[in-house]
């Protein structure tokens, strides 16, 4: 049941996101042109490759949003580059679901981290392939 | 060193409790190389939240002014005054009573203006995307940020140049995450969490750890979908969670650990944080002038 719900949510989200993506103009910039203004966007690989997953709202659990090339079939723990194309808020992303976890980072508006895998600290704080939720402002 | 830190932190939590999250200048370890301003910036506590609010308001005011000059209508976001302690702010009981853990609803930022979906609005706000700047962070990540447009110009007006803004915004966050990772297994935090478990059990919510409460509600939404009854349960559990966190002083214990461990950072990192703390304070003073809030008492200590 849980899987069915997740698949349904992911499919519905995909349709909604696709429609909204068509409605809103893309920001300038070739590399992340698929990220519309006012969205937080994520990609599977570094340098905005394979994606984006995109949200205008807070999202407590990336497992609710499917993406075929991710190991789990969802965006959960599957993000290596991020872009905050929001216009008036920073977005905080977390390594835990439900806005929890020891790691979080507040990404300012208009900013991006193109390769989370560059994190070389060996203390378990690297966010690469660990992001599971985000919250605006 | 670790035992000394544990004793110091234990004393801080015992003496201060929730009413007195350790503030700059009260920790008794000021002989360290880390300034009070740097410590507040690193741990987003003490005077930092009130200063950040003024800086945010100033940036919004400058962005609005700049956007108007470029023919765009920008609606600035207002920030409520900071009236609570670090611990009360971390728990945020009023929000819990209104929306629980925030698991449903998916709040979003307000619209930035009547034409905020137009490319011209985006260009005025963030400028030319070919003019982004990169900042290499202590962990190896690279932050890229706009160097032109109204947001960048406003940040530059407050911080002298936009690169100084980026350093103040990003570097303390990365180092702060490192500190947070060092505190997760500390016995002082385990004791506080144990008090939380007892408090929640007495309130009728026998969860083994704080994360289990929110996970339980999240799983319930996954299994049963949204309903009014589940929404009421989320608010009740989130409120009890917050009240028990305050009684058990979980946020204070965690913050005291981070503040204490900051003094063990490498000397070069402490010097860099001191520099960033000073930059943040100068920007704060400029922001006070921009928003006309010069009477508020969060002066820079200028160690």
mmCIF file with all atom_site columns, N, CA and C in Angstrom, chain A residues 14-38:
data_model
loop_
_atom_site.group_PDB
_atom_site.id
_atom_site.type_symbol
_atom_site.label_atom_id
_atom_site.label_alt_id
_atom_site.label_comp_id
_atom_site.label_asym_id
_atom_site.label_entity_id
_atom_site.label_seq_id
_atom_site.pdbx_PDB_ins_code
_atom_site.Cartn_x
_atom_site.Cartn_y
_atom_site.Cartn_z
_atom_site.occupancy
_atom_site.B_iso_or_equiv
_atom_site.pdbx_formal_charge
_atom_site.auth_seq_id
_atom_site.auth_comp_id
_atom_site.auth_asym_id
_atom_site.auth_atom_id
_atom_site.pdbx_PDB_model_num
ATOM 1  N N  . UNK A 1 14 ? 4.837  14.280 -10.733 1.00 0.00 ? 14 UNK A N  1
ATOM 2  C CA . UNK A 1 14 ? 5.517  14.431 -12.013 1.00 0.00 ? 14 UNK A CA 1
ATOM 3  C C  . UNK A 1 14 ? 4.663  15.196 -13.002 1.00 0.00 ? 14 UNK A C  1
ATOM 4  N N  . UNK A 1 15 ? 3.359  14.863 -13.040 1.00 0.00 ? 15 UNK A N  1
ATOM 5  C CA . UNK A 1 15 ? 2.447  15.548 -13.959 1.00 0.00 ? 15 UNK A CA 1
ATOM 6  C C  . UNK A 1 15 ? 2.343  17.015 -13.584 1.00 0.00 ? 15 UNK A C  1
ATOM 7  N N  . UNK A 1 16 ? 2.131  17.261 -12.262 1.00 0.00 ? 16 UNK A N  1
ATOM 8  C CA . UNK A 1 16 ? 1.982  18.641 -11.797 1.00 0.00 ? 16 UNK A CA 1
ATOM 9  C C  . UNK A 1 16 ? 3.240  19.435 -12.086 1.00 0.00 ? 16 UNK A C  1
ATOM 10 N N  . UNK A 1 17 ? 4.380  18.851 -11.758 1.00 0.00 ? 17 UNK A N  1
ATOM 11 C CA . UNK A 1 17 ? 5.631  19.575 -11.955 1.00 0.00 ? 17 UNK A CA 1
ATOM 12 C C  . UNK A 1 17 ? 5.864  19.843 -13.433 1.00 0.00 ? 17 UNK A C  1
ATOM 13 N N  . UNK A 1 18 ? 5.510  18.866 -14.280 1.00 0.00 ? 18 UNK A N  1
ATOM 14 C CA . UNK A 1 18 ? 5.704  19.063 -15.708 1.00 0.00 ? 18 UNK A CA 1
ATOM 15 C C  . UNK A 1 18 ? 4.831  20.208 -16.204 1.00 0.00 ? 18 UNK A C  1
ATOM 16 N N  . UNK A 1 19 ? 3.568  20.254 -15.720 1.00 0.00 ? 19 UNK A N  1
ATOM 17 C CA . UNK A 1 19 ? 2.673  21.315 -16.149 1.00 0.00 ? 19 UNK A CA 1
ATOM 18 C C  . UNK A 1 19 ? 3.160  22.671 -15.682 1.00 0.00 ? 19 UNK A C  1
ATOM 19 N N  . UNK A 1 20 ? 3.551  22.730 -14.408 1.00 0.00 ? 20 UNK A N  1
ATOM 20 C CA . UNK A 1 20 ? 4.023  24.004 -13.865 1.00 0.00 ? 20 UNK A CA 1
ATOM 21 C C  . UNK A 1 20 ? 5.307  24.428 -14.567 1.00 0.00 ? 20 UNK A C  1
ATOM 22 N N  . UNK A 1 21 ? 6.148  23.448 -14.846 1.00 0.00 ? 21 UNK A N  1
ATOM 23 C CA . UNK A 1 21 ? 7.392  23.750 -15.532 1.00 0.00 ? 21 UNK A CA 1
ATOM 24 C C  . UNK A 1 21 ? 7.143  24.379 -16.884 1.00 0.00 ? 21 UNK A C  1
ATOM 25 N N  . UNK A 1 22 ? 6.060  23.976 -17.557 1.00 0.00 ? 22 UNK A N  1
ATOM 26 C CA . UNK A 1 22 ? 5.741  24.571 -18.846 1.00 0.00 ? 22 UNK A CA 1
ATOM 27 C C  . UNK A 1 22 ? 5.195  25.978 -18.672 1.00 0.00 ? 22 UNK A C  1
ATOM 28 N N  . UNK A 1 23 ? 4.481  26.197 -17.538 1.00 0.00 ? 23 UNK A N  1
ATOM 29 C CA . UNK A 1 23 ? 3.816  27.482 -17.347 1.00 0.00 ? 23 UNK A CA 1
ATOM 30 C C  . UNK A 1 23 ? 4.783  28.591 -16.978 1.00 0.00 ? 23 UNK A C  1
ATOM 31 N N  . UNK A 1 24 ? 5.809  28.266 -16.191 1.00 0.00 ? 24 UNK A N  1
ATOM 32 C CA . UNK A 1 24 ? 6.697  29.316 -15.706 1.00 0.00 ? 24 UNK A CA 1
ATOM 33 C C  . UNK A 1 24 ? 7.942  29.398 -16.594 1.00 0.00 ? 24 UNK A C  1
ATOM 34 N N  . UNK A 1 25 ? 8.421  30.591 -16.847 1.00 0.00 ? 25 UNK A N  1
ATOM 35 C CA . UNK A 1 25 ? 9.604  30.714 -17.683 1.00 0.00 ? 25 UNK A CA 1
ATOM 36 C C  . UNK A 1 25 ? 10.845 30.234 -16.948 1.00 0.00 ? 25 UNK A C  1
ATOM 37 N N  . UNK A 1 26 ? 11.765 29.662 -17.688 1.00 0.00 ? 26 UNK A N  1
ATOM 38 C CA . UNK A 1 26 ? 13.008 29.207 -17.079 1.00 0.00 ? 26 UNK A CA 1
ATOM 39 C C  . UNK A 1 26 ? 13.884 30.396 -16.758 1.00 0.00 ? 26 UNK A C  1
ATOM 40 N N  . UNK A 1 27 ? 14.736 30.218 -15.756 1.00 0.00 ? 27 UNK A N  1
ATOM 41 C CA . UNK A 1 27 ? 15.696 31.266 -15.462 1.00 0.00 ? 27 UNK A CA 1
ATOM 42 C C  . UNK A 1 27 ? 16.745 31.256 -16.559 1.00 0.00 ? 27 UNK A C  1
ATOM 43 N N  . UNK A 1 28 ? 17.484 32.343 -16.611 1.00 0.00 ? 28 UNK A N  1
ATOM 44 C CA . UNK A 1 28 ? 18.590 32.368 -17.559 1.00 0.00 ? 28 UNK A CA 1
ATOM 45 C C  . UNK A 1 28 ? 19.651 31.390 -17.093 1.00 0.00 ? 28 UNK A C  1
ATOM 46 N N  . UNK A 1 29 ? 20.536 31.049 -17.963 1.00 0.00 ? 29 UNK A N  1
ATOM 47 C CA . UNK A 1 29 ? 21.601 30.131 -17.573 1.00 0.00 ? 29 UNK A CA 1
ATOM 48 C C  . UNK A 1 29 ? 21.397 28.792 -18.242 1.00 0.00 ? 29 UNK A C  1
ATOM 49 N N  . UNK A 1 30 ? 22.334 28.383 -19.043 1.00 0.00 ? 30 UNK A N  1
ATOM 50 C CA . UNK A 1 30 ? 22.161 27.165 -19.830 1.00 0.00 ? 30 UNK A CA 1
ATOM 51 C C  . UNK A 1 30 ? 22.171 25.924 -18.962 1.00 0.00 ? 30 UNK A C  1
ATOM 52 N N  . UNK A 1 31 ? 23.023 25.903 -17.969 1.00 0.00 ? 31 UNK A N  1
ATOM 53 C CA . UNK A 1 31 ? 23.243 24.649 -17.254 1.00 0.00 ? 31 UNK A CA 1
ATOM 54 C C  . UNK A 1 31 ? 22.056 24.222 -16.420 1.00 0.00 ? 31 UNK A C  1
ATOM 55 N N  . UNK A 1 32 ? 21.315 25.184 -15.906 1.00 0.00 ? 32 UNK A N  1
ATOM 56 C CA . UNK A 1 32 ? 20.170 24.817 -15.076 1.00 0.00 ? 32 UNK A CA 1
ATOM 57 C C  . UNK A 1 32 ? 18.892 25.442 -15.626 1.00 0.00 ? 32 UNK A C  1
ATOM 58 N N  . UNK A 1 33 ? 18.802 25.467 -16.948 1.00 0.00 ? 33 UNK A N  1
ATOM 59 C CA . UNK A 1 33 ? 17.655 26.108 -17.589 1.00 0.00 ? 33 UNK A CA 1
ATOM 60 C C  . UNK A 1 33 ? 16.343 25.396 -17.282 1.00 0.00 ? 33 UNK A C  1
ATOM 61 N N  . UNK A 1 34 ? 16.392 24.146 -16.846 1.00 0.00 ? 34 UNK A N  1
ATOM 62 C CA . UNK A 1 34 ? 15.169 23.429 -16.534 1.00 0.00 ? 34 UNK A CA 1
ATOM 63 C C  . UNK A 1 34 ? 14.594 23.787 -15.182 1.00 0.00 ? 34 UNK A C  1
ATOM 64 N N  . UNK A 1 35 ? 15.213 24.701 -14.469 1.00 0.00 ? 35 UNK A N  1
ATOM 65 C CA . UNK A 1 35 ? 14.743 25.090 -13.133 1.00 0.00 ? 35 UNK A CA 1
ATOM 66 C C  . UNK A 1 35 ? 14.004 26.418 -13.217 1.00 0.00 ? 35 UNK A C  1
ATOM 67 N N  . UNK A 1 36 ? 12.680 26.421 -13.135 1.00 0.00 ? 36 UNK A N  1
ATOM 68 C CA . UNK A 1 36 ? 11.921 27.665 -13.299 1.00 0.00 ? 36 UNK A CA 1
ATOM 69 C C  . UNK A 1 36 ? 12.143 28.635 -12.141 1.00 0.00 ? 36 UNK A C  1
ATOM 70 N N  . UNK A 1 37 ? 11.876 29.902 -12.412 1.00 0.00 ? 37 UNK A N  1
ATOM 71 C CA . UNK A 1 37 ? 11.928 30.922 -11.364 1.00 0.00 ? 37 UNK A CA 1
ATOM 72 C C  . UNK A 1 37 ? 11.001 30.524 -10.221 1.00 0.00 ? 37 UNK A C  1
ATOM 73 N N  . UNK A 1 38 ? 11.450 30.731 -9.001  1.00 0.00 ? 38 UNK A N  1
ATOM 74 C CA . UNK A 1 38 ? 10.739 30.479 -7.740  1.00 0.00 ? 38 UNK A CA 1
ATOM 75 C C  . UNK A 1 38 ? 10.783 29.017 -7.291  1.00 0.00 ? 38 UNK A C  1
#
